[in-house]
Amino acid sequence: MNVHEAIQCLKKNGFKQTDKREDMLQLFADSDKYLTAKDVFDQLKEYYPGLSFDTIYRNLALFENMGILEMTELSGEKHFRFTCAGHQHHHHFICLECGKTKEIDSCPMDGLMENLKGYDISGHKFEIYGRCPNCVE
Amino acid sequence: MNVHEAIQCLKKNGFKQTDKREDMLQLFADSDKYLTAKDVFDQLKEYYPGLSFDTIYRNLALFENMGILEMTELSGEKHFRFTCAGHQHHHHFICLECGKTKEIDSCPMDGLMENLKGYDISGHKFEIYGRCPNCVE
DNA sequence: ACGTTAAATCGGAATGATTCTTAAAATTAA
DNA sequence: TTAATTTTAAGAATCATTCCGATTTAACGT
C-alpha cells in the first residue's frame, strides 16, 4: 500500500481527493511509525495554518475504515500507521519513545528475543477478544 | 492473592485500611472480570451514596501500583482485574460482552484455538513495547 | 478513651482526547 | 456552469480521567 493506491482506494469508494488527505497519507507513507492525531496535526499545521483537528480525526477514522491505516491504543491515545497488507500475519514492536515499529513475523514471545537484539523491551501485550460461551448462547 | 493479602500489602506499605478499599477489593475478588472505574463506582455507590469518582480512580491506581490489580486498556477505557500472581506467565481471553476472562497458558496464537472451543474470537492483540536501538543510545 | 497527624474522601472544577454541529467553501459529475 | 455532494473551519459538547481545596477519618501515642 502506498499513497497512490490509498488515493485510488478512496476514489473507488466515492471519496474525494484533497491536498490534506494526500499530505496525511504521505506522512504515514514516509515513516514506519505509529502517529497520534496530534502528531499529524503538528506536522500539517505549518502548511495549513487554519487546519482543524476535526479534519485530522475525520480522515484518520476514514482511512482506518478503508483499511488504509491500522490503529492501536497506547496510554489512552489512538495511534495509527499504514496497514501492512499483503504480508503474512504479524505483530509489531513499538518504540515507546519515537513510535517506530519493527515487524515481528512470529507470534509467540518464546524465542522472540533473538529477533530483537539491541532493543530494550519493557513489556508486551497479547490479548484475545470475542465472546465467551455464555455470551455466545 | 485475596482481599486479606491485599489489605496486608497496603498496610505494610503505610496505606490505611478503609471500608471503601475493602469493598473495592472484594468486588474484584468475587469475579474474574475486568472492571472499569465506572463498573466499580456503580456497584459501590448504592452502599456509599456520597461516593466520589476520585476515590475510585485513586484507589484503582494505588492497587495497580501495589501490584494488586492489573490493568489493560480496551476501547479507550482502563479495565482492571485481580493480578494472577504465582502462576506461570500467561495471557487472558477477555469477553467483550461481559468482561469475563479465561487464562491462556501459552503465548502464541498458533495452536491456540483448541483451548478456546465454544468461544467466538473476533480479534487479538499482541504488541511488544520498549525502546528501539536508536532510542537506547 | 483522647488528641494529633498524616492520609483518605468529597464535590466540583479542570483537563485532554475525541466527536459533534453548523454554516460556508470546495469538489465532482453531468 | 450548475446542482448535488463532500469537506472544511471554528467552536461547542462529550467522556474518561485527574486535579484541587476543604472536610473527614484511620492509625498511633499519650
PDB file of C-alpha atoms in Angstrom, chain B residues 3-136:
ATOM      1  CA  VAL B   3      -8.649  -9.468  49.809  1.00  0.00           C
ATOM      2  CA  HIS B   4      -6.909 -10.165  53.110  1.00  0.00           C
ATOM      3  CA  GLU B   5      -3.499 -10.394  51.497  1.00  0.00           C
ATOM      4  CA  ALA B   6      -4.184  -7.236  49.532  1.00  0.00           C
ATOM      5  CA  ILE B   7      -5.096  -5.329  52.684  1.00  0.00           C
ATOM      6  CA  GLN B   8      -1.941  -6.598  54.406  1.00  0.00           C
ATOM      7  CA  CYS B   9       0.057  -5.448  51.402  1.00  0.00           C
ATOM      8  CA  LEU B  10      -1.451  -1.986  51.721  1.00  0.00           C
ATOM      9  CA  LYS B  11      -0.804  -1.740  55.451  1.00  0.00           C
ATOM     10  CA  LYS B  12       2.743  -2.961  55.060  1.00  0.00           C
ATOM     11  CA  ASN B  13       3.332  -0.043  52.733  1.00  0.00           C
ATOM     12  CA  GLY B  14       1.841   2.522  55.077  1.00  0.00           C
ATOM     13  CA  PHE B  15      -1.583   2.819  53.487  1.00  0.00           C
ATOM     14  CA  LYS B  16      -4.717   2.749  55.509  1.00  0.00           C
ATOM     15  CA  GLN B  17      -7.479   0.210  55.598  1.00  0.00           C
ATOM     16  CA  THR B  18     -10.829   1.747  54.723  1.00  0.00           C
ATOM     17  CA  ASP B  19     -14.279   0.330  54.139  1.00  0.00           C
ATOM     18  CA  LYS B  20     -14.260   1.501  50.560  1.00  0.00           C
ATOM     19  CA  ARG B  21     -10.923  -0.106  49.788  1.00  0.00           C
ATOM     20  CA  GLU B  22     -12.095  -3.380  51.277  1.00  0.00           C
ATOM     21  CA  ASP B  23     -15.301  -3.296  49.257  1.00  0.00           C
ATOM     22  CA  MET B  24     -13.463  -2.441  46.068  1.00  0.00           C
ATOM     23  CA  LEU B  25     -11.085  -5.329  46.566  1.00  0.00           C
ATOM     24  CA  GLN B  26     -13.944  -7.673  47.381  1.00  0.00           C
ATOM     25  CA  LEU B  27     -15.596  -6.767  44.097  1.00  0.00           C
ATOM     26  CA  PHE B  28     -12.527  -7.871  42.194  1.00  0.00           C
ATOM     27  CA  ALA B  29     -12.010 -10.936  44.333  1.00  0.00           C
ATOM     28  CA  ASP B  30     -15.572 -12.062  43.638  1.00  0.00           C
ATOM     29  CA  SER B  31     -15.152 -12.166  39.882  1.00  0.00           C
ATOM     30  CA  ASP B  32     -12.633 -12.949  37.226  1.00  0.00           C
ATOM     31  CA  LYS B  33     -13.787  -9.993  35.185  1.00  0.00           C
ATOM     32  CA  TYR B  34     -12.049  -6.868  34.039  1.00  0.00           C
ATOM     33  CA  LEU B  35     -13.935  -3.900  35.509  1.00  0.00           C
ATOM     34  CA  THR B  36     -13.835  -0.212  34.644  1.00  0.00           C
ATOM     35  CA  ALA B  37     -13.852   2.629  37.156  1.00  0.00           C
ATOM     36  CA  LYS B  38     -17.489   3.158  36.293  1.00  0.00           C
ATOM     37  CA  ASP B  39     -18.324  -0.505  36.916  1.00  0.00           C
ATOM     38  CA  VAL B  40     -16.801  -0.240  40.368  1.00  0.00           C
ATOM     39  CA  PHE B  41     -18.447   3.091  41.065  1.00  0.00           C
ATOM     40  CA  ASP B  42     -21.897   1.856  40.073  1.00  0.00           C
ATOM     41  CA  GLN B  43     -21.651  -1.159  42.351  1.00  0.00           C
ATOM     42  CA  LEU B  44     -20.352   0.747  45.370  1.00  0.00           C
ATOM     43  CA  LYS B  45     -22.465   3.862  45.211  1.00  0.00           C
ATOM     44  CA  GLU B  46     -25.562   2.072  46.453  1.00  0.00           C
ATOM     45  CA  TYR B  47     -23.761   1.472  49.742  1.00  0.00           C
ATOM     46  CA  TYR B  48     -21.936   4.810  49.743  1.00  0.00           C
ATOM     47  CA  PRO B  49     -24.346   7.430  48.436  1.00  0.00           C
ATOM     48  CA  GLY B  50     -21.803  10.252  48.505  1.00  0.00           C
ATOM     49  CA  LEU B  51     -19.076   8.224  46.831  1.00  0.00           C
ATOM     50  CA  SER B  52     -16.703  10.223  44.675  1.00  0.00           C
ATOM     51  CA  PHE B  53     -15.174   9.065  41.415  1.00  0.00           C
ATOM     52  CA  ASP B  54     -11.892  10.385  42.672  1.00  0.00           C
ATOM     53  CA  THR B  55     -11.866   7.747  45.386  1.00  0.00           C
ATOM     54  CA  ILE B  56     -12.368   5.005  42.813  1.00  0.00           C
ATOM     55  CA  TYR B  57      -9.697   6.263  40.462  1.00  0.00           C
ATOM     56  CA  ARG B  58      -7.222   6.979  43.233  1.00  0.00           C
ATOM     57  CA  ASN B  59      -7.591   3.530  44.716  1.00  0.00           C
ATOM     58  CA  LEU B  60      -7.538   1.726  41.387  1.00  0.00           C
ATOM     59  CA  ALA B  61      -4.247   3.459  40.607  1.00  0.00           C
ATOM     60  CA  LEU B  62      -2.941   2.606  44.073  1.00  0.00           C
ATOM     61  CA  PHE B  63      -3.906  -1.045  43.732  1.00  0.00           C
ATOM     62  CA  GLU B  64      -2.242  -1.207  40.356  1.00  0.00           C
ATOM     63  CA  ASN B  65       0.958   0.351  41.710  1.00  0.00           C
ATOM     64  CA  MET B  66       0.970  -2.184  44.549  1.00  0.00           C
ATOM     65  CA  GLY B  67       0.609  -4.984  42.037  1.00  0.00           C
ATOM     66  CA  ILE B  68      -2.752  -5.967  43.499  1.00  0.00           C
ATOM     67  CA  LEU B  69      -4.648  -5.251  40.304  1.00  0.00           C
ATOM     68  CA  GLU B  70      -3.540  -5.462  36.718  1.00  0.00           C
ATOM     69  CA  MET B  71      -4.789  -3.071  34.067  1.00  0.00           C
ATOM     70  CA  THR B  72      -5.400  -3.162  30.375  1.00  0.00           C
ATOM     71  CA  GLU B  73      -6.851  -0.583  28.043  1.00  0.00           C
ATOM     72  CA  LEU B  74      -9.850  -1.563  25.986  1.00  0.00           C
ATOM     73  CA  SER B  75     -11.602   0.850  23.639  1.00  0.00           C
ATOM     74  CA  GLY B  76     -10.362   3.906  25.451  1.00  0.00           C
ATOM     75  CA  GLU B  77     -11.118   2.780  28.970  1.00  0.00           C
ATOM     76  CA  LYS B  78      -8.931   1.313  31.653  1.00  0.00           C
ATOM     77  CA  HIS B  79     -10.042  -2.112  32.812  1.00  0.00           C
ATOM     78  CA  PHE B  80      -8.802  -3.764  35.999  1.00  0.00           C
ATOM     79  CA  ARG B  81      -8.765  -7.229  37.458  1.00  0.00           C
ATOM     80  CA  PHE B  82      -7.055  -9.028  40.301  1.00  0.00           C
ATOM     81  CA  THR B  83      -3.472  -9.862  39.467  1.00  0.00           C
ATOM     82  CA  CYS B  84      -2.896 -13.510  38.681  1.00  0.00           C
ATOM     83  CA  ALA B  85       0.268 -13.868  40.720  1.00  0.00           C
ATOM     84  CA  GLY B  86       2.162 -17.068  41.355  1.00  0.00           C
ATOM     85  CA  HIS B  87       1.149 -18.584  38.051  1.00  0.00           C
ATOM     86  CA  GLN B  88       3.422 -19.043  35.120  1.00  0.00           C
ATOM     87  CA  HIS B  89       3.407 -16.240  32.591  1.00  0.00           C
ATOM     88  CA  HIS B  90       0.118 -16.241  30.751  1.00  0.00           C
ATOM     89  CA  HIS B  91      -2.360 -14.099  28.858  1.00  0.00           C
ATOM     90  CA  HIS B  92      -6.103 -13.683  29.026  1.00  0.00           C
ATOM     91  CA  PHE B  93      -9.018 -14.164  26.793  1.00  0.00           C
ATOM     92  CA  ILE B  94     -11.392 -11.270  27.518  1.00  0.00           C
ATOM     93  CA  CYS B  95     -15.089 -11.456  26.739  1.00  0.00           C
ATOM     94  CA  LEU B  96     -16.054  -8.154  25.174  1.00  0.00           C
ATOM     95  CA  GLU B  97     -19.623  -8.638  26.279  1.00  0.00           C
ATOM     96  CA  CYS B  98     -19.353  -9.491  29.969  1.00  0.00           C
ATOM     97  CA  GLY B  99     -15.689  -8.869  30.690  1.00  0.00           C
ATOM     98  CA  LYS B 100     -15.111 -12.368  31.979  1.00  0.00           C
ATOM     99  CA  THR B 101     -11.598 -13.695  31.495  1.00  0.00           C
ATOM    100  CA  LYS B 102     -10.043 -17.068  30.818  1.00  0.00           C
ATOM    101  CA  GLU B 103      -6.412 -17.856  31.331  1.00  0.00           C
ATOM    102  CA  ILE B 104      -4.413 -18.712  28.244  1.00  0.00           C
ATOM    103  CA  ASP B 105      -1.328 -20.547  29.409  1.00  0.00           C
ATOM    104  CA  SER B 106       0.512 -20.498  26.125  1.00  0.00           C
ATOM    105  CA  CYS B 107       1.552 -17.355  24.396  1.00  0.00           C
ATOM    106  CA  PRO B 108       1.326 -17.834  20.625  1.00  0.00           C
ATOM    107  CA  MET B 109      -1.834 -17.745  18.629  1.00  0.00           C
ATOM    108  CA  ASP B 110      -0.691 -20.876  16.806  1.00  0.00           C
ATOM    109  CA  GLY B 111      -2.437 -23.949  18.076  1.00  0.00           C
ATOM    110  CA  LEU B 112      -4.434 -21.831  20.453  1.00  0.00           C
ATOM    111  CA  MET B 113      -7.899 -22.394  19.108  1.00  0.00           C
ATOM    112  CA  GLU B 114      -8.133 -25.811  20.693  1.00  0.00           C
ATOM    113  CA  ASN B 115      -8.062 -24.082  24.084  1.00  0.00           C
ATOM    114  CA  LEU B 116     -10.979 -21.886  23.116  1.00  0.00           C
ATOM    115  CA  LYS B 117     -13.699 -24.204  21.886  1.00  0.00           C
ATOM    116  CA  GLY B 118     -17.058 -22.521  22.249  1.00  0.00           C
ATOM    117  CA  TYR B 119     -15.558 -19.055  22.189  1.00  0.00           C
ATOM    118  CA  ASP B 120     -16.264 -16.605  19.396  1.00  0.00           C
ATOM    119  CA  ILE B 121     -12.928 -14.945  18.680  1.00  0.00           C
ATOM    120  CA  SER B 122     -13.218 -11.572  16.998  1.00  0.00           C
ATOM    121  CA  GLY B 123      -9.639 -10.410  17.343  1.00  0.00           C
ATOM    122  CA  HIS B 124      -6.495 -10.371  19.373  1.00  0.00           C
ATOM    123  CA  LYS B 125      -3.684  -8.025  20.256  1.00  0.00           C
ATOM    124  CA  PHE B 126      -0.034  -8.795  20.706  1.00  0.00           C
ATOM    125  CA  GLU B 127       2.350  -5.909  20.974  1.00  0.00           C
ATOM    126  CA  ILE B 128       5.802  -5.507  22.382  1.00  0.00           C
ATOM    127  CA  TYR B 129       6.850  -2.238  23.948  1.00  0.00           C
ATOM    128  CA  GLY B 130      10.161  -0.692  24.837  1.00  0.00           C
ATOM    129  CA  ARG B 131      12.868   1.393  23.218  1.00  0.00           C
ATOM    130  CA  CYS B 132      14.367   0.775  19.814  1.00  0.00           C
ATOM    131  CA  PRO B 133      18.162   0.667  19.311  1.00  0.00           C
ATOM    132  CA  ASN B 134      18.168   4.311  18.201  1.00  0.00           C
ATOM    133  CA  CYS B 135      16.491   5.455  21.387  1.00  0.00           C
ATOM    134  CA  VAL B 136      18.581   3.192  23.629  1.00  0.00           C
TER     135      VAL B 136
END
